[in-house]
PDB file of C-alpha atoms in Angstrom:
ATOM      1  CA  UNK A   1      51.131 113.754 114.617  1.00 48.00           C
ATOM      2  CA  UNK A   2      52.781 115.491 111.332  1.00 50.00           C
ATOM      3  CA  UNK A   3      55.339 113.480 109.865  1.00 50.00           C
ATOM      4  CA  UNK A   4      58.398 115.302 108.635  1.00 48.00           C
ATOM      5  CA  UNK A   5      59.202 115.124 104.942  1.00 52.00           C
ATOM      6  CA  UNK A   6      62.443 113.342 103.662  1.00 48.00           C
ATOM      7  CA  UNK A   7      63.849 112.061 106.861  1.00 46.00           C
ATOM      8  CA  UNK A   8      64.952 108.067 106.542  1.00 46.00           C
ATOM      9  CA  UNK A   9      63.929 105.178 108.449  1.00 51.00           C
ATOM     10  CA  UNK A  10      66.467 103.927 110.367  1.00 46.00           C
ATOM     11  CA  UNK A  11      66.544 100.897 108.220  1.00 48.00           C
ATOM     12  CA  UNK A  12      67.390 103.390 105.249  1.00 47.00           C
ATOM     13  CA  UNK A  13      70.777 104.865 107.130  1.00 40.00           C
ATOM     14  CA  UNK A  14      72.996 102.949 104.573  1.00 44.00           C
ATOM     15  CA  UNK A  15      71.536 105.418 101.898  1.00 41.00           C
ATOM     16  CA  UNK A  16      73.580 107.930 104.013  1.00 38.00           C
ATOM     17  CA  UNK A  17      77.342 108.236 102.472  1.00 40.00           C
ATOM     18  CA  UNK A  18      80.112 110.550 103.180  1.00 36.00           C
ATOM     19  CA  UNK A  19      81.961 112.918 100.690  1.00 41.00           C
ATOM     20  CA  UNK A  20      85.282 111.216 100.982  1.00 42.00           C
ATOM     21  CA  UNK A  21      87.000 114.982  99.726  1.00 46.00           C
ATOM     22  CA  UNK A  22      85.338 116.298 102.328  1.00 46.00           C
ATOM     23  CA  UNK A  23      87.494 114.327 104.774  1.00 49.00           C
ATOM     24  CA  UNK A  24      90.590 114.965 102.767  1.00 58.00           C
ATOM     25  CA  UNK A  25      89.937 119.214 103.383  1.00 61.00           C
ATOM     26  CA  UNK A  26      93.027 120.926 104.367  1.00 66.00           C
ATOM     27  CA  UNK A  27      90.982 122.172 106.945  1.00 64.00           C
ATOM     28  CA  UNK A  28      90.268 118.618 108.623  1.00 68.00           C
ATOM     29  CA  UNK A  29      93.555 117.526 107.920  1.00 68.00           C
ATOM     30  CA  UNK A  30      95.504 120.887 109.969  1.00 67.00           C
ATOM     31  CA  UNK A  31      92.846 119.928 112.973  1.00 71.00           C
ATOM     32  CA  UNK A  32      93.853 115.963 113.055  1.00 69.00           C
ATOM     33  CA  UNK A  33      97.812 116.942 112.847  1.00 72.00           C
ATOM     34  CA  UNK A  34      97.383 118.873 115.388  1.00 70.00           C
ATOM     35  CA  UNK A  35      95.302 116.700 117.362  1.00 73.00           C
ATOM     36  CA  UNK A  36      98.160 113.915 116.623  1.00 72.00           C
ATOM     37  CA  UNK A  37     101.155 116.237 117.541  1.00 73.00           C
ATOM     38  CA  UNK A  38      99.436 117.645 121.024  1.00 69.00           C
ATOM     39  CA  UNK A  39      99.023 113.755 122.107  1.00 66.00           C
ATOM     40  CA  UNK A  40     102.680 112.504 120.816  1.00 70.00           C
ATOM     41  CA  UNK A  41     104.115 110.888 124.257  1.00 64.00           C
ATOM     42  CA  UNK A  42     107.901 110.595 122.784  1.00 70.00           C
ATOM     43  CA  UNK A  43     109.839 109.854 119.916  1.00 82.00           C
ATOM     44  CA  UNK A  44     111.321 106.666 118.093  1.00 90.00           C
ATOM     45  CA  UNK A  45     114.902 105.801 118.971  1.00 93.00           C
ATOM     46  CA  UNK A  46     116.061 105.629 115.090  1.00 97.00           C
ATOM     47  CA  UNK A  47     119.548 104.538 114.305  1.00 98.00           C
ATOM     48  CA  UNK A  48     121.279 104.194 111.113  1.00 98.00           C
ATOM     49  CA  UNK A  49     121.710 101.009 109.802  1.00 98.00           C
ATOM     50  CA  UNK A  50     125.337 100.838 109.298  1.00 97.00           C
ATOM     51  CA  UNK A  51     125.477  98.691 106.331  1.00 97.00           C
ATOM     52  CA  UNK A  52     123.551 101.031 104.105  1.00 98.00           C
ATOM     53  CA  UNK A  53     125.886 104.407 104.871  1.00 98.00           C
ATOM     54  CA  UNK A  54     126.865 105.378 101.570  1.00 98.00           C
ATOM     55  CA  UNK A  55     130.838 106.031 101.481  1.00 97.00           C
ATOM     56  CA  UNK A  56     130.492 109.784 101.354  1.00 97.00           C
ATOM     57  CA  UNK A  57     128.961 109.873 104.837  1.00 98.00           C
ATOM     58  CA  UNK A  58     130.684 109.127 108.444  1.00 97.00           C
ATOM     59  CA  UNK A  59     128.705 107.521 110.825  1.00 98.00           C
ATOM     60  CA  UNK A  60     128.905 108.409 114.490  1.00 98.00           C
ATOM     61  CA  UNK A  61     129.541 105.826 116.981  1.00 97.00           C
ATOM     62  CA  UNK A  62     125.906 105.867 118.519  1.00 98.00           C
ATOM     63  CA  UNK A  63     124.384 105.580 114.956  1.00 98.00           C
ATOM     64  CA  UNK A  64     122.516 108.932 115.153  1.00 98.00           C
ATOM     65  CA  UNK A  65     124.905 111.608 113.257  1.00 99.00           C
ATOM     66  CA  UNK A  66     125.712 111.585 109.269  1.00 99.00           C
ATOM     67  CA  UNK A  67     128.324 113.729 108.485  1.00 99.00           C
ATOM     68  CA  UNK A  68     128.952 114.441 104.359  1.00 98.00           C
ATOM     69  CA  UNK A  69     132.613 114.098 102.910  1.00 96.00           C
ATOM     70  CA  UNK A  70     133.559 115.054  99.689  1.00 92.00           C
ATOM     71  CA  UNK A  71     135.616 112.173  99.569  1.00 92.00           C
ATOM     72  CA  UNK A  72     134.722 108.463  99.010  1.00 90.00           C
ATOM     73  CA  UNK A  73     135.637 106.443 102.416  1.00 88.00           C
ATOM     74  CA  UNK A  74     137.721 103.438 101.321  1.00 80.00           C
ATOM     75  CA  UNK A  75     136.913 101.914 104.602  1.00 77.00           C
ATOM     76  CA  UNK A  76     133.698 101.168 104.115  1.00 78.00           C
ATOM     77  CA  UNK A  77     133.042  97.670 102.352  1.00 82.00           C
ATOM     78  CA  UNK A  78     130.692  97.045 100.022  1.00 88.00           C
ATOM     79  CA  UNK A  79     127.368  95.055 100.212  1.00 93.00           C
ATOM     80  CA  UNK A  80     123.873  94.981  98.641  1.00 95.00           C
ATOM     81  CA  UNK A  81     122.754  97.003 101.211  1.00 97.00           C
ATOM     82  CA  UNK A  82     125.051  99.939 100.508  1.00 97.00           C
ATOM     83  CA  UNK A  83     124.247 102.892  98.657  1.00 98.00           C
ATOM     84  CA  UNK A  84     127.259 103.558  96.752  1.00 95.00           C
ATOM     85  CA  UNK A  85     126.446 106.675  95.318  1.00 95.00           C
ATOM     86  CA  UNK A  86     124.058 108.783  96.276  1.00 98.00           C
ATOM     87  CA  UNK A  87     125.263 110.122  99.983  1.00 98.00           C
ATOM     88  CA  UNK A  88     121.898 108.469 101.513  1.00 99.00           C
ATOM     89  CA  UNK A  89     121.414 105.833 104.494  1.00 99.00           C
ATOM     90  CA  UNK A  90     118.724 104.061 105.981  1.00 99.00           C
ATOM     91  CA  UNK A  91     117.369 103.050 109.680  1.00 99.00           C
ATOM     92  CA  UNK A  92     118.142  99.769 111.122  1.00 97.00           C
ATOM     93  CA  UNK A  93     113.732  99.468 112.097  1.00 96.00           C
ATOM     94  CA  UNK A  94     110.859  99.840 110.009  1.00 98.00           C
ATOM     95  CA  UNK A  95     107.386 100.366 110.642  1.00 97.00           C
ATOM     96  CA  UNK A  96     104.488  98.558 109.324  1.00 96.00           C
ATOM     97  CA  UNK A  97     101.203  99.416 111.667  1.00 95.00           C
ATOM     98  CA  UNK A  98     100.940 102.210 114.666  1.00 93.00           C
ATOM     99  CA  UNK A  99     101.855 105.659 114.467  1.00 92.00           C
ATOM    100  CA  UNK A 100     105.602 106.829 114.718  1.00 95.00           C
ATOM    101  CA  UNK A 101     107.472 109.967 115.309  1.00 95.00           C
ATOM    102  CA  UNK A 102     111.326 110.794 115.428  1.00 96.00           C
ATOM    103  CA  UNK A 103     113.003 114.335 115.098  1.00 96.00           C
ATOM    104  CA  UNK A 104     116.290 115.222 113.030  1.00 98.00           C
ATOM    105  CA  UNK A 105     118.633 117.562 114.084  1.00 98.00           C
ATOM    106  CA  UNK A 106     118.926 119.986 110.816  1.00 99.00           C
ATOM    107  CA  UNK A 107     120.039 122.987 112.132  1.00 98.00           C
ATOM    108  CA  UNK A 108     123.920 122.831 110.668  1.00 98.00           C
ATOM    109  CA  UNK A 109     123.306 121.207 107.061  1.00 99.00           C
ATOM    110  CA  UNK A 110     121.889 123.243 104.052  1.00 98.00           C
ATOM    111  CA  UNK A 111     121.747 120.128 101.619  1.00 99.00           C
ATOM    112  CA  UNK A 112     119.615 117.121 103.273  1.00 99.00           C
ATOM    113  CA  UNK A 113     116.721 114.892 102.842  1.00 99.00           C
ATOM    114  CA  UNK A 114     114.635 113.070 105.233  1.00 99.00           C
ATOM    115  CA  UNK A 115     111.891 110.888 104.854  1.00 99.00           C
ATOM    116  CA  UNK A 116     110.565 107.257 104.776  1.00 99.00           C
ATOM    117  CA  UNK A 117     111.296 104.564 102.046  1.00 99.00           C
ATOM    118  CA  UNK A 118     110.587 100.787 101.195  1.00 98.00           C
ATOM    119  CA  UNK A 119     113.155  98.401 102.016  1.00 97.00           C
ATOM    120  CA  UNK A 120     112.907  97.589  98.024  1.00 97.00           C
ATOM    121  CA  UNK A 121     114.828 101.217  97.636  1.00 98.00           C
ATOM    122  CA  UNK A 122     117.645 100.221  94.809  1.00 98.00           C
ATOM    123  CA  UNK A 123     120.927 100.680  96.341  1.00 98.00           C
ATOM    124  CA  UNK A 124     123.250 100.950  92.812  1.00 97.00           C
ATOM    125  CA  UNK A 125     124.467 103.483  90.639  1.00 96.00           C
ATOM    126  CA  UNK A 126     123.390 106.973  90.209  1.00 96.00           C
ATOM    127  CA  UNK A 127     120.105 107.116  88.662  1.00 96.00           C
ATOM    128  CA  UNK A 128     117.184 108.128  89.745  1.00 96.00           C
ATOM    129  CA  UNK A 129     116.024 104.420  91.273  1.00 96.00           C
ATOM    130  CA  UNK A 130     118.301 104.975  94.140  1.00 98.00           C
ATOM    131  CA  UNK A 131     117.684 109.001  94.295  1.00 98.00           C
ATOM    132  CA  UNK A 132     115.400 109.684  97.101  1.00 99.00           C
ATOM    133  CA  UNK A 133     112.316 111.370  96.600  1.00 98.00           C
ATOM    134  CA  UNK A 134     112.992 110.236  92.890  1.00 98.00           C
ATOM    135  CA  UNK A 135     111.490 106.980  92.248  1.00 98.00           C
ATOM    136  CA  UNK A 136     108.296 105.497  93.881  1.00 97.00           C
ATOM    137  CA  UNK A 137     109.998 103.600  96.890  1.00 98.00           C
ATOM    138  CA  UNK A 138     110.735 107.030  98.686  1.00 99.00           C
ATOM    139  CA  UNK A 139     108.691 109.751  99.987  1.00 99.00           C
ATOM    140  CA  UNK A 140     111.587 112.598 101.537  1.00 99.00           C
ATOM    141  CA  UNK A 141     111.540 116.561 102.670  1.00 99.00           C
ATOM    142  CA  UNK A 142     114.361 117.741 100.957  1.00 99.00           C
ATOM    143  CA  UNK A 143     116.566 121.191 101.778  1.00 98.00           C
ATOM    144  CA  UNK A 144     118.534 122.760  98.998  1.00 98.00           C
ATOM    145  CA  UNK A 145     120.086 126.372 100.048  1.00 96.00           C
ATOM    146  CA  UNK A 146     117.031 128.653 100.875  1.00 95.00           C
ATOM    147  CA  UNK A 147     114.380 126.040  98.739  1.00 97.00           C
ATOM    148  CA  UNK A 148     112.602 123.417 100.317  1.00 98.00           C
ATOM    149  CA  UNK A 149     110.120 120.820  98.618  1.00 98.00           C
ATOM    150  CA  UNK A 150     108.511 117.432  99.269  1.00 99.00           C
ATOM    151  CA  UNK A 151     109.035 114.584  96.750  1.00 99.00           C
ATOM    152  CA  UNK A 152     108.510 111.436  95.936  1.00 98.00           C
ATOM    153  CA  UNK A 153     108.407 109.434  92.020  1.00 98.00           C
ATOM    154  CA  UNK A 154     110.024 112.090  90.343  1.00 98.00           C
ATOM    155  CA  UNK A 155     107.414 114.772  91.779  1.00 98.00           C
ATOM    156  CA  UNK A 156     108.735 117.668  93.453  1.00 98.00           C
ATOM    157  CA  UNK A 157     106.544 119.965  95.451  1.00 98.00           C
ATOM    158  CA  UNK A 158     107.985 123.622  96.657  1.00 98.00           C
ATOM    159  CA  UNK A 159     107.023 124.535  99.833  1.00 98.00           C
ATOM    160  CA  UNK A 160     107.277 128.045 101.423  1.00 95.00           C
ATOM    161  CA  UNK A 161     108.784 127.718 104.846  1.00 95.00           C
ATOM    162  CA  UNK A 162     109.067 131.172 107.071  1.00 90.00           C
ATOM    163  CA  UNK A 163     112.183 130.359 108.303  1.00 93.00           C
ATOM    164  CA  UNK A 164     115.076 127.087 108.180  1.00 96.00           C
ATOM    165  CA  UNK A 165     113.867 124.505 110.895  1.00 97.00           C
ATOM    166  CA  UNK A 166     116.531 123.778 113.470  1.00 98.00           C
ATOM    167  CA  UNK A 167     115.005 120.453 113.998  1.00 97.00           C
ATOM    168  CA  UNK A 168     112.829 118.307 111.844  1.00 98.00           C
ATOM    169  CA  UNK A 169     110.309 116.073 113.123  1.00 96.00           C
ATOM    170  CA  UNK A 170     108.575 113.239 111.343  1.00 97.00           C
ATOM    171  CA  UNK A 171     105.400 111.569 112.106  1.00 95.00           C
ATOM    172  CA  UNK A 172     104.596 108.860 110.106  1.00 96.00           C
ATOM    173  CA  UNK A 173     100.400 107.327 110.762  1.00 93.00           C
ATOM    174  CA  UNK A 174     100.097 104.131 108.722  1.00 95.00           C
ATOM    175  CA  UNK A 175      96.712 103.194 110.212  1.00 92.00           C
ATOM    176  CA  UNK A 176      95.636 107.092 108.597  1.00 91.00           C
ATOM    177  CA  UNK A 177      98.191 106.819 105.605  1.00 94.00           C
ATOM    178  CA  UNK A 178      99.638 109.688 106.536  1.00 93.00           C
ATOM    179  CA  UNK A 179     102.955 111.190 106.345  1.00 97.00           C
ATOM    180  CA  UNK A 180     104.005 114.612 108.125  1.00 95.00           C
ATOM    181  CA  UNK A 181     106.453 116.875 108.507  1.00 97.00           C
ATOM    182  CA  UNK A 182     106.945 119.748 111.202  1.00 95.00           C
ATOM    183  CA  UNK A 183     109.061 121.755 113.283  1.00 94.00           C
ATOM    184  CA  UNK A 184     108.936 120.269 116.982  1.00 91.00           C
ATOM    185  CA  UNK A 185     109.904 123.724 118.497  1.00 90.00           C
ATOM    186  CA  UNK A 186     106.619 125.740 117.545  1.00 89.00           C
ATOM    187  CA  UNK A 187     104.470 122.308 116.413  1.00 87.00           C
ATOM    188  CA  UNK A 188     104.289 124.108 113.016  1.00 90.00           C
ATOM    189  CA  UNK A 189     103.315 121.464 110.368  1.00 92.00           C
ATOM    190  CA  UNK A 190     105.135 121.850 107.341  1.00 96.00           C
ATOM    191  CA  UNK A 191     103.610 119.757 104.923  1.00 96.00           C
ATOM    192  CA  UNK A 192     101.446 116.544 105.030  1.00 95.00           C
ATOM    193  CA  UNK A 193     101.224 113.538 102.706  1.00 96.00           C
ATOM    194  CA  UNK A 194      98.611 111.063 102.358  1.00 94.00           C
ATOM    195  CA  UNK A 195      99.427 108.089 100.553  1.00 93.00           C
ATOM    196  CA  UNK A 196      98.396 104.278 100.226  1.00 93.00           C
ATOM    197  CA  UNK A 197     102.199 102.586 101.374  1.00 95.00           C
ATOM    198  CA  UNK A 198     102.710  99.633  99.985  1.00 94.00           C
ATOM    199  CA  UNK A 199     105.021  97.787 102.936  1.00 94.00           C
ATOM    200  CA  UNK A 200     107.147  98.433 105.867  1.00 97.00           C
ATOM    201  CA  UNK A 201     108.598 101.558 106.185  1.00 98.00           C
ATOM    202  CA  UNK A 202     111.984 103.080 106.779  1.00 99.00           C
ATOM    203  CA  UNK A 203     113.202 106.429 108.118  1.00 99.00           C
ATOM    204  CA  UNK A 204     116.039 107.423 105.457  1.00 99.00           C
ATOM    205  CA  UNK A 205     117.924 110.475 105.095  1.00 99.00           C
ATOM    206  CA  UNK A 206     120.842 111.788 102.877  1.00 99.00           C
ATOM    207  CA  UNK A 207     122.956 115.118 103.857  1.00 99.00           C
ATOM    208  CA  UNK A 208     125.155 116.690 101.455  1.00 98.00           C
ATOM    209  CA  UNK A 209     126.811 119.309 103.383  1.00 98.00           C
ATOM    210  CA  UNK A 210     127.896 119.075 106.816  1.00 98.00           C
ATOM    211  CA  UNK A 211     125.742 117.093 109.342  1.00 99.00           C
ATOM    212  CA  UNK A 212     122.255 116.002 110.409  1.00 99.00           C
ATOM    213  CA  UNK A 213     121.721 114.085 113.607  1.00 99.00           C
ATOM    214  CA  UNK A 214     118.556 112.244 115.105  1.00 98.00           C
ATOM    215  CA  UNK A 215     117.598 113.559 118.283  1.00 96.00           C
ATOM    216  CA  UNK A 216     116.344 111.196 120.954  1.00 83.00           C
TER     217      UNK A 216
END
């Protein structure tokens, strides 16, 4: 029989390696989020973590709705969870292994961020360590007017959105590393983010003008 030229031995098949970019191609990435949104059975049920409400947001009874105040709430006492100045709160869960998926209510609030950050977020004073989306402990989709952008460590990305989402939904894969953003209504993804995360997780958000609320 004629033996084919430059085919391996099956003892050989660890000379066969994959082009890791090749697996990062926007391409492969669109096809797995929407592979991951088509098989999402529900949604998280996120709360805020009252402790961490900063004093220019009210907190709704069920822990679901932020609403932004111009004026600093005197009620609230302070702690070491609290953010005390940037109007930014946290979830009472975090999320370490599995895949996860909640959806914001955005529709009424044209300042807002919402995205995922370490529990070793600084709390404190208003630089950029307790910003979100501004130091490396927080990785947020932010809405400013008619711009929105992704950011995280100081790096902000535009992104070109058709229209303002009504709702935002998050879907957070830590066994993929991957971080992603879309609008539940149409399963349009926004924007995806693969990163190595360095511990547990928490939702986080910040609104600074009128309300957002977590839909469950």
């Amino acid at each position: 029989t004629e033996e084919a030229e430059g085919i391996l031995d099956p003892k050989e098949s660890e000379k066969l390696n994959f082009n890791e970019k090749c697996t990062r191609s926007p391409l492969l990435t669109q096809l797995w989020a929407t592979a991951i949104l088509g098989s999402l059975s529900g949604t998280e049920d996120v709360r805020m973590d009252e402790r961490t409400v900063s004093p220019f947001l009210q907190l709704s009874d069920d822990r679901r709705t932020l609403t932004f105040s111009s004026k600093k709430s005197k009620a609230c006492a302070d702690g070491p969870e609290r953010f005390d100045h940037w109007p930014n709160a946290l979830a009472d869960t975090s999320f370490q292994a599995g895949l996860h998926a909640w959806t914001v209510n955005v529709q009424n609030s044209c300042a807002y961020k919402v995205g995922v950050a370490l529990g070793q977020l600084p709390r404190k004073g208003s630089g950029s360590d307790s910003r979100l989306g501004c130091n490396a402990f927080s990785w947020v989709f932010s809405r400013y007017g008619q711009e929105f952008r992704f950011s995280h460590d100081g790096q902000h990305e535009p992104l070109a959105l058709l229209r303002c989402p009504a709702q935002l939904g998050v879907l957070l894969d830590l066994q993929a590393q991957e971080l992603l953003f879309y609008e539940p209504a149409s399963g349009t993804v926004l924007h995806i983010h693969h990163a190595s995360f360095p511990g547990p997780l928490f939702p986080v958000f910040a609104v600074a003008d009128q309300t957002i609320s977590i839909v469950h």
